[in-house]
């Protein structure tokens, strides 16, 4: 059964409060193209269909659906990501308040804009191997800005706990942040499954 691209686009725009123009800029197409898609006068090409599927990610399990709702309504900055390709799936309203342009990255891969501690984590070969071997429960981090999104940089520091989990055969991460002292040292500490007392 063919996908209803008009409904996918309208739902995504309504969810994030995007105009057709803003949504078009997100995909790199014209507003007129988005309008034609929404009216059913045209269909996105294969590449755009892939982008729309990523943007319109819908959790398949009850646990992921509930978690996505929890993330969306969390009172502190929080993000749910597909870990393998570091694709942002859901963000809290508090995360959007901290960095308004982050809503434009939902459904997109964050690797191209990763910086600071996040880039260090992704480039840490031993850590990535431990994650692939399912040895890690999560990370505790202290960071400044970890994404170069083009808007004003986030100058505050945050303590973030990242929990990793498998669901539907895929690896996901749930990152929750709270403010840190301005003089806090940036870095990260892995939490292994066999640790009883957490990060040291």
Coordinates of C-alpha atoms in Angstrom, one line a residue:
X1 CA 0.0 0.0 0.0
X2 CA 1.6 3.4 -1.0
X3 CA 2.4 5.8 1.8
X4 CA 0.2 8.9 2.2
X5 CA 2.9 11.5 1.9
X6 CA 0.4 14.4 2.3
X7 CA -0.5 13.1 5.7
X8 CA 3.1 12.4 6.7
X9 CA 4.1 16.0 5.8
X10 CA 1.1 17.6 7.5
X11 CA 1.5 15.6 10.7
X12 CA 5.2 16.5 10.9
X13 CA 4.6 20.2 10.3
X14 CA 1.8 20.3 12.9
X15 CA 3.9 18.4 15.4
X16 CA 6.8 20.9 15.2
X17 CA 4.8 24.0 14.3
X18 CA 6.6 24.4 10.9
X19 CA 5.3 26.4 8.0
X20 CA 5.5 24.9 4.5
X21 CA 8.4 27.3 3.9
X22 CA 10.3 26.1 7.0
X23 CA 9.6 22.5 6.1
X24 CA 10.8 23.0 2.6
X25 CA 14.0 24.5 3.8
X26 CA 14.5 21.5 6.1
X27 CA 14.3 19.2 3.1
X28 CA 16.1 21.5 0.6
X29 CA 13.1 21.8 -1.7
X30 CA 10.9 24.8 -2.6
X31 CA 7.7 25.7 -0.7
X32 CA 5.8 25.1 -3.9
X33 CA 7.0 21.5 -4.0
X34 CA 5.8 20.9 -0.4
X35 CA 2.5 22.5 -1.3
X36 CA 2.1 20.1 -4.3
X37 CA 3.0 17.1 -2.1
X38 CA 0.4 18.1 0.5
X39 CA -2.3 18.5 -2.1
X40 CA -1.4 15.1 -3.6
X41 CA -0.5 16.7 -7.0
X42 CA 3.0 15.2 -6.9
X43 CA 5.0 12.6 -5.1
X44 CA 8.4 12.9 -3.5
X45 CA 11.2 11.1 -5.3
X46 CA 12.9 8.1 -3.7
X47 CA 15.5 10.1 -1.8
X48 CA 12.9 12.5 -0.4
X49 CA 10.7 9.5 0.5
X50 CA 13.6 8.2 2.6
X51 CA 14.0 11.6 4.3
X52 CA 10.3 11.8 5.0
X53 CA 10.3 8.2 6.5
X54 CA 13.2 9.3 8.8
X55 CA 11.3 12.5 9.7
X56 CA 8.1 10.6 10.3
X57 CA 9.6 7.9 12.5
X58 CA 6.9 6.2 14.5
X59 CA 7.9 3.8 17.3
X60 CA 6.7 0.3 16.7
X61 CA 6.7 -0.9 20.3
X62 CA 4.6 0.3 23.2
X63 CA 7.8 0.9 25.2
X64 CA 9.3 3.2 22.5
X65 CA 6.0 5.0 22.0
X66 CA 5.7 5.7 25.7
X67 CA 9.3 6.8 25.9
X68 CA 8.9 9.2 22.9
X69 CA 6.0 10.8 24.7
X70 CA 7.9 11.1 28.0
X71 CA 10.9 12.7 26.1
X72 CA 8.6 15.2 24.4
X73 CA 7.1 16.3 27.8
X74 CA 10.2 16.1 29.9
X75 CA 10.8 19.4 31.8
X76 CA 14.5 19.4 31.2
X77 CA 16.5 19.0 27.9
X78 CA 16.1 15.5 26.7
X79 CA 16.6 13.6 23.5
X80 CA 15.9 10.2 22.1
X81 CA 18.1 9.0 19.3
X82 CA 18.7 6.0 17.1
X83 CA 22.3 5.3 18.1
X84 CA 23.7 3.4 15.1
X85 CA 23.3 6.4 12.7
X86 CA 22.9 9.0 15.5
X87 CA 19.5 10.0 14.1
X88 CA 17.5 12.3 16.4
X89 CA 14.0 10.9 16.9
X90 CA 12.4 13.0 19.6
X91 CA 13.3 16.1 21.8
X92 CA 11.7 17.7 24.8
X93 CA 10.2 21.2 24.7
X94 CA 12.9 22.2 27.1
X95 CA 15.6 21.1 24.6
X96 CA 13.8 23.2 21.9
X97 CA 13.8 26.2 24.3
X98 CA 17.5 25.8 24.9
X99 CA 18.3 25.4 21.2
X100 CA 15.3 26.3 18.9
X101 CA 16.8 25.0 15.7
X102 CA 17.1 21.5 17.2
X103 CA 13.5 20.7 16.1
X104 CA 14.8 21.1 12.5
X105 CA 17.1 18.1 13.1
X106 CA 14.5 15.6 14.3
X107 CA 14.6 12.8 11.8
X108 CA 18.2 13.7 10.7
X109 CA 21.6 12.3 11.4
X110 CA 23.6 14.5 13.9
X111 CA 27.1 13.2 13.0
X112 CA 27.7 16.1 10.5
X113 CA 27.1 18.7 13.2
X114 CA 28.6 16.9 16.2
X115 CA 31.3 18.8 18.0
X116 CA 33.1 18.9 21.4
X117 CA 32.4 16.0 23.8
X118 CA 29.9 14.4 21.4
X119 CA 32.5 14.2 18.6
X120 CA 35.0 12.8 21.1
X121 CA 32.5 10.0 22.1
X122 CA 31.9 9.1 18.5
X123 CA 35.6 9.0 17.7
X124 CA 36.5 6.9 20.8
X125 CA 37.1 3.6 19.1
X126 CA 37.3 1.6 22.4
X127 CA 34.1 3.1 23.6
X128 CA 32.3 2.4 20.3
X129 CA 33.5 -1.2 20.4
X130 CA 32.3 -1.7 24.0
X131 CA 28.9 -0.3 22.9
X132 CA 28.8 -2.6 19.9
X133 CA 29.5 -5.6 22.2
X134 CA 26.7 -4.4 24.5
X135 CA 29.0 -3.8 27.4
X136 CA 27.8 -0.3 28.2
X137 CA 24.7 0.8 30.1
X138 CA 25.4 4.4 29.3
X139 CA 27.6 7.5 29.8
X140 CA 27.8 10.4 32.2
X141 CA 29.0 13.5 30.5
X142 CA 29.7 17.1 31.2
X143 CA 29.5 19.3 28.1
X144 CA 29.2 22.7 26.6
X145 CA 27.7 22.9 23.2
X146 CA 27.8 19.5 21.3
X147 CA 26.0 20.5 18.1
X148 CA 26.9 23.2 15.5
X149 CA 23.3 24.1 14.3
X150 CA 24.0 27.6 13.1
X151 CA 22.0 29.4 15.7
X152 CA 23.6 31.1 18.8
X153 CA 25.9 28.7 20.6
X154 CA 24.8 27.3 23.9
X155 CA 27.3 28.7 26.4
X156 CA 26.0 27.0 29.5
X157 CA 27.4 23.6 30.6
X158 CA 25.3 20.5 31.3
X159 CA 25.6 17.2 33.0
X160 CA 24.0 14.6 30.8
X161 CA 23.2 11.0 31.5
X162 CA 22.9 8.9 28.4
X163 CA 21.2 5.5 28.7
X164 CA 21.6 2.9 25.9
X165 CA 19.0 0.2 25.2
X166 CA 18.0 -2.2 22.5
X167 CA 14.4 -2.3 21.3
X168 CA 13.0 -3.9 18.1
X169 CA 16.6 -5.1 17.4
X170 CA 18.0 -1.5 17.2
X171 CA 20.2 0.5 19.6
X172 CA 18.7 3.7 21.0
X173 CA 19.9 6.3 23.4
X174 CA 18.0 8.5 25.9
X175 CA 19.9 11.6 27.0
X176 CA 18.7 13.7 29.9
X177 CA 20.5 17.0 30.8
X178 CA 20.6 19.2 33.8
X179 CA 22.6 22.4 34.3
X180 CA 26.2 22.1 35.5
X181 CA 28.5 24.7 37.1
X182 CA 30.2 27.1 34.7
X183 CA 33.6 25.8 35.9
X184 CA 32.8 22.1 35.5
X185 CA 35.3 20.1 33.5
X186 CA 34.0 18.7 30.2
X187 CA 34.4 15.0 29.5
X188 CA 32.6 11.7 29.8
X189 CA 32.7 8.5 31.8
X190 CA 31.3 5.2 30.6
X191 CA 29.0 3.1 32.7
X192 CA 29.5 -0.6 32.2
X193 CA 26.9 -3.2 32.9
X194 CA 29.0 -4.9 35.5
X195 CA 29.4 -1.7 37.6
X196 CA 27.4 -1.8 40.8
X197 CA 28.0 1.8 41.9
X198 CA 27.8 3.6 38.6
X199 CA 30.4 6.0 37.2
X200 CA 33.4 6.6 39.4

